[in-house]
């Protein structure tokens, strides 16, 4: 169980690094586009690349965001529940979150396969294939679902053995005691 959680956490951190690089690249491409247009040249690929990178960064960063408690949580009603009922409420919320992520991963996989098989491209002048952008959805949402599995295992563990990865508990939003200090350590 712990080795599974460690593997998912490492993969989430690796995707967070990839997402960070994609986001930085998106900003650099947009800056390049602005400077190029400022001096009178036109642009045709820059905006699309920036959008692809930003969308990819959003989906690929999702598992790490859940792992570190940085997501928008529904803690209000579970915070009002007493002891064991609170834990059950947190597990229920994690199951709902996991189901949503699995659904999005399934839809994203279908979009990716369909776009790849048909050779679907954008309608822009540059016309890049759409499947690479679509592929970030099943990857990111699939790993976020696995991160929810880790959270559910931590919540279901006997009291004192583990703390939830994302929802509620002491230290919410601070890595829940499972992370080392630092952003991506």
GROMACS .gro file of C-alpha atoms in nm:
model
  185
    1UNK     CA    1   0.000   0.000   0.000
    2UNK     CA    2   0.273   0.246   0.094
    3UNK     CA    3   0.479   0.164  -0.216
    4UNK     CA    4   0.172   0.231  -0.434
    5UNK     CA    5   0.117   0.566  -0.262
    6UNK     CA    6   0.485   0.656  -0.297
    7UNK     CA    7   0.482   0.567  -0.668
    8UNK     CA    8   0.170   0.775  -0.734
    9UNK     CA    9   0.315   1.067  -0.536
   10UNK     CA   10   0.643   1.053  -0.731
   11UNK     CA   11   0.457   1.041  -1.061
   12UNK     CA   12   0.239   1.334  -0.952
   13UNK     CA   13   0.550   1.538  -0.867
   14UNK     CA   14   0.710   1.448  -1.201
   15UNK     CA   15   0.400   1.563  -1.389
   16UNK     CA   16   0.402   1.883  -1.182
   17UNK     CA   17   0.753   1.952  -1.309
   18UNK     CA   18   0.639   1.889  -1.667
   19UNK     CA   19   0.338   2.117  -1.609
   20UNK     CA   20   0.566   2.389  -1.472
   21UNK     CA   21   0.787   2.370  -1.779
   22UNK     CA   22   0.481   2.382  -2.007
   23UNK     CA   23   0.342   2.684  -1.826
   24UNK     CA   24   0.676   2.868  -1.842
   25UNK     CA   25   0.708   2.780  -2.210
   26UNK     CA   26   0.357   2.911  -2.270
   27UNK     CA   27   0.449   3.244  -2.114
   28UNK     CA   28   0.771   3.265  -2.315
   29UNK     CA   29   0.591   3.188  -2.641
   30UNK     CA   30   0.333   3.458  -2.567
   31UNK     CA   31   0.608   3.709  -2.489
   32UNK     CA   32   0.781   3.617  -2.813
   33UNK     CA   33   0.453   3.666  -3.001
   34UNK     CA   34   0.395   4.008  -2.845
   35UNK     CA   35   0.747   4.126  -2.928
   36UNK     CA   36   0.725   3.991  -3.280
   37UNK     CA   37   0.393   4.163  -3.342
   38UNK     CA   38   0.523   4.484  -3.184
   39UNK     CA   39   0.798   4.509  -3.448
   40UNK     CA   40   0.545   4.454  -3.727
   41UNK     CA   41   0.559   4.082  -3.800
   42UNK     CA   42   0.255   3.860  -3.798
   43UNK     CA   43   0.215   3.547  -3.595
   44UNK     CA   44   0.032   3.229  -3.679
   45UNK     CA   45   0.155   2.949  -3.452
   46UNK     CA   46   0.238   3.120  -3.123
   47UNK     CA   47  -0.111   3.155  -2.976
   48UNK     CA   48  -0.199   2.795  -3.050
   49UNK     CA   49   0.124   2.663  -2.896
   50UNK     CA   50   0.064   2.874  -2.585
   51UNK     CA   51  -0.291   2.737  -2.555
   52UNK     CA   52  -0.174   2.377  -2.603
   53UNK     CA   53   0.093   2.423  -2.335
   54UNK     CA   54  -0.145   2.594  -2.091
   55UNK     CA   55  -0.415   2.327  -2.131
   56UNK     CA   56  -0.154   2.053  -2.089
   57UNK     CA   57  -0.014   2.221  -1.779
   58UNK     CA   58  -0.362   2.245  -1.625
   59UNK     CA   59  -0.441   1.874  -1.662
   60UNK     CA   60  -0.092   1.747  -1.579
   61UNK     CA   61  -0.069   1.958  -1.261
   62UNK     CA   62  -0.400   1.827  -1.128
   63UNK     CA   63  -0.266   1.519  -0.943
   64UNK     CA   64   0.002   1.722  -0.764
   65UNK     CA   65  -0.254   1.986  -0.674
   66UNK     CA   66  -0.469   1.719  -0.510
   67UNK     CA   67  -0.167   1.559  -0.342
   68UNK     CA   68  -0.067   1.886  -0.176
   69UNK     CA   69  -0.420   1.994  -0.084
   70UNK     CA   70  -0.415   2.287  -0.325
   71UNK     CA   71  -0.746   2.197  -0.488
   72UNK     CA   72  -1.080   2.351  -0.403
   73UNK     CA   73  -1.212   2.123  -0.132
   74UNK     CA   74  -1.562   2.072   0.004
   75UNK     CA   75  -1.460   2.072   0.368
   76UNK     CA   76  -1.741   2.280   0.513
   77UNK     CA   77  -1.992   2.004   0.571
   78UNK     CA   78  -1.736   1.738   0.669
   79UNK     CA   79  -1.583   1.984   0.915
   80UNK     CA   80  -1.916   2.002   1.096
   81UNK     CA   81  -1.944   1.625   1.132
   82UNK     CA   82  -1.825   1.444   1.446
   83UNK     CA   83  -1.527   1.200   1.451
   84UNK     CA   84  -1.595   0.883   1.254
   85UNK     CA   85  -1.879   1.039   1.056
   86UNK     CA   86  -1.636   1.308   0.943
   87UNK     CA   87  -1.403   1.041   0.804
   88UNK     CA   88  -1.688   0.870   0.622
   89UNK     CA   89  -1.789   1.204   0.472
   90UNK     CA   90  -1.433   1.264   0.356
   91UNK     CA   91  -1.421   0.918   0.199
   92UNK     CA   92  -1.754   0.985   0.025
   93UNK     CA   93  -1.622   1.315  -0.114
   94UNK     CA   94  -1.303   1.145  -0.231
   95UNK     CA   95  -1.507   0.875  -0.405
   96UNK     CA   96  -1.713   1.140  -0.584
   97UNK     CA   97  -1.396   1.325  -0.685
   98UNK     CA   98  -1.241   1.002  -0.810
   99UNK     CA   99  -1.555   0.919  -1.011
  100UNK     CA  100  -1.549   1.262  -1.177
  101UNK     CA  101  -1.180   1.222  -1.263
  102UNK     CA  102  -1.236   0.873  -1.404
  103UNK     CA  103  -1.523   1.004  -1.617
  104UNK     CA  104  -1.309   1.291  -1.749
  105UNK     CA  105  -1.019   1.053  -1.816
  106UNK     CA  106  -1.253   0.822  -2.011
  107UNK     CA  107  -1.396   1.109  -2.217
  108UNK     CA  108  -1.045   1.245  -2.277
  109UNK     CA  109  -0.922   0.904  -2.388
  110UNK     CA  110  -1.207   0.882  -2.638
  111UNK     CA  111  -1.128   1.231  -2.771
  112UNK     CA  112  -0.759   1.145  -2.799
  113UNK     CA  113  -0.815   0.817  -2.983
  114UNK     CA  114  -1.071   0.971  -3.218
  115UNK     CA  115  -0.849   1.273  -3.297
  116UNK     CA  116  -0.545   1.048  -3.352
  117UNK     CA  117  -0.730   0.797  -3.572
  118UNK     CA  118  -0.894   1.063  -3.787
  119UNK     CA  119  -0.587   1.286  -3.808
  120UNK     CA  120  -0.795   1.573  -3.672
  121UNK     CA  121  -0.622   1.911  -3.688
  122UNK     CA  122  -0.715   2.262  -3.583
  123UNK     CA  123  -0.867   2.506  -3.830
  124UNK     CA  124  -0.584   2.755  -3.797
  125UNK     CA  125  -0.319   2.839  -4.053
  126UNK     CA  126  -0.064   2.627  -3.864
  127UNK     CA  127  -0.297   2.323  -3.833
  128UNK     CA  128  -0.134   2.119  -3.554
  129UNK     CA  129  -0.286   1.781  -3.465
  130UNK     CA  130  -0.532   1.794  -3.176
  131UNK     CA  131  -0.454   1.459  -3.013
  132UNK     CA  132  -0.147   1.576  -2.815
  133UNK     CA  133  -0.353   1.839  -2.634
  134UNK     CA  134  -0.639   1.594  -2.579
  135UNK     CA  135  -0.395   1.332  -2.445
  136UNK     CA  136  -0.312   1.546  -2.142
  137UNK     CA  137  -0.670   1.504  -2.019
  138UNK     CA  138  -0.674   1.125  -1.968
  139UNK     CA  139  -0.318   1.131  -1.835
  140UNK     CA  140  -0.381   1.407  -1.583
  141UNK     CA  141  -0.730   1.297  -1.479
  142UNK     CA  142  -0.629   0.930  -1.464
  143UNK     CA  143  -0.343   1.007  -1.228
  144UNK     CA  144  -0.567   1.239  -1.025
  145UNK     CA  145  -0.806   0.944  -0.983
  146UNK     CA  146  -0.512   0.735  -0.857
  147UNK     CA  147  -0.423   1.018  -0.620
  148UNK     CA  148  -0.781   0.994  -0.488
  149UNK     CA  149  -0.725   0.621  -0.434
  150UNK     CA  150  -0.424   0.711  -0.217
  151UNK     CA  151  -0.637   0.961  -0.027
  152UNK     CA  152  -0.911   0.703   0.030
  153UNK     CA  153  -0.654   0.447   0.153
  154UNK     CA  154  -0.515   0.705   0.397
  155UNK     CA  155  -0.863   0.794   0.520
  156UNK     CA  156  -0.962   0.427   0.556
  157UNK     CA  157  -0.644   0.341   0.750
  158UNK     CA  158  -0.683   0.297   1.127
  159UNK     CA  159  -0.667   0.625   1.320
  160UNK     CA  160  -0.314   0.756   1.353
  161UNK     CA  161  -0.170   0.544   1.069
  162UNK     CA  162  -0.218   0.790   0.786
  163UNK     CA  163  -0.373   1.122   0.711
  164UNK     CA  164  -0.576   1.210   0.407
  165UNK     CA  165  -0.385   1.335   0.110
  166UNK     CA  166  -0.621   1.610   0.002
  167UNK     CA  167  -0.942   1.665   0.198
  168UNK     CA  168  -0.962   1.789   0.555
  169UNK     CA  169  -0.754   1.682   0.851
  170UNK     CA  170  -0.491   1.873   1.039
  171UNK     CA  171  -0.250   2.060   0.820
  172UNK     CA  172  -0.497   2.088   0.531
  173UNK     CA  173  -0.325   2.254   0.240
  174UNK     CA  174   0.020   2.197   0.386
  175UNK     CA  175   0.106   1.860   0.241
  176UNK     CA  176  -0.061   1.661   0.522
  177UNK     CA  177   0.266   1.551   0.673
  178UNK     CA  178   0.348   1.327   0.375
  179UNK     CA  179   0.546   1.580   0.177
  180UNK     CA  180   0.895   1.702   0.241
  181UNK     CA  181   0.943   2.076   0.289
  182UNK     CA  182   0.979   2.258  -0.040
  183UNK     CA  183   0.762   2.279  -0.346
  184UNK     CA  184   0.875   1.977  -0.547
  185UNK     CA  185   1.111   1.791  -0.319
   0.00000   0.00000   0.00000
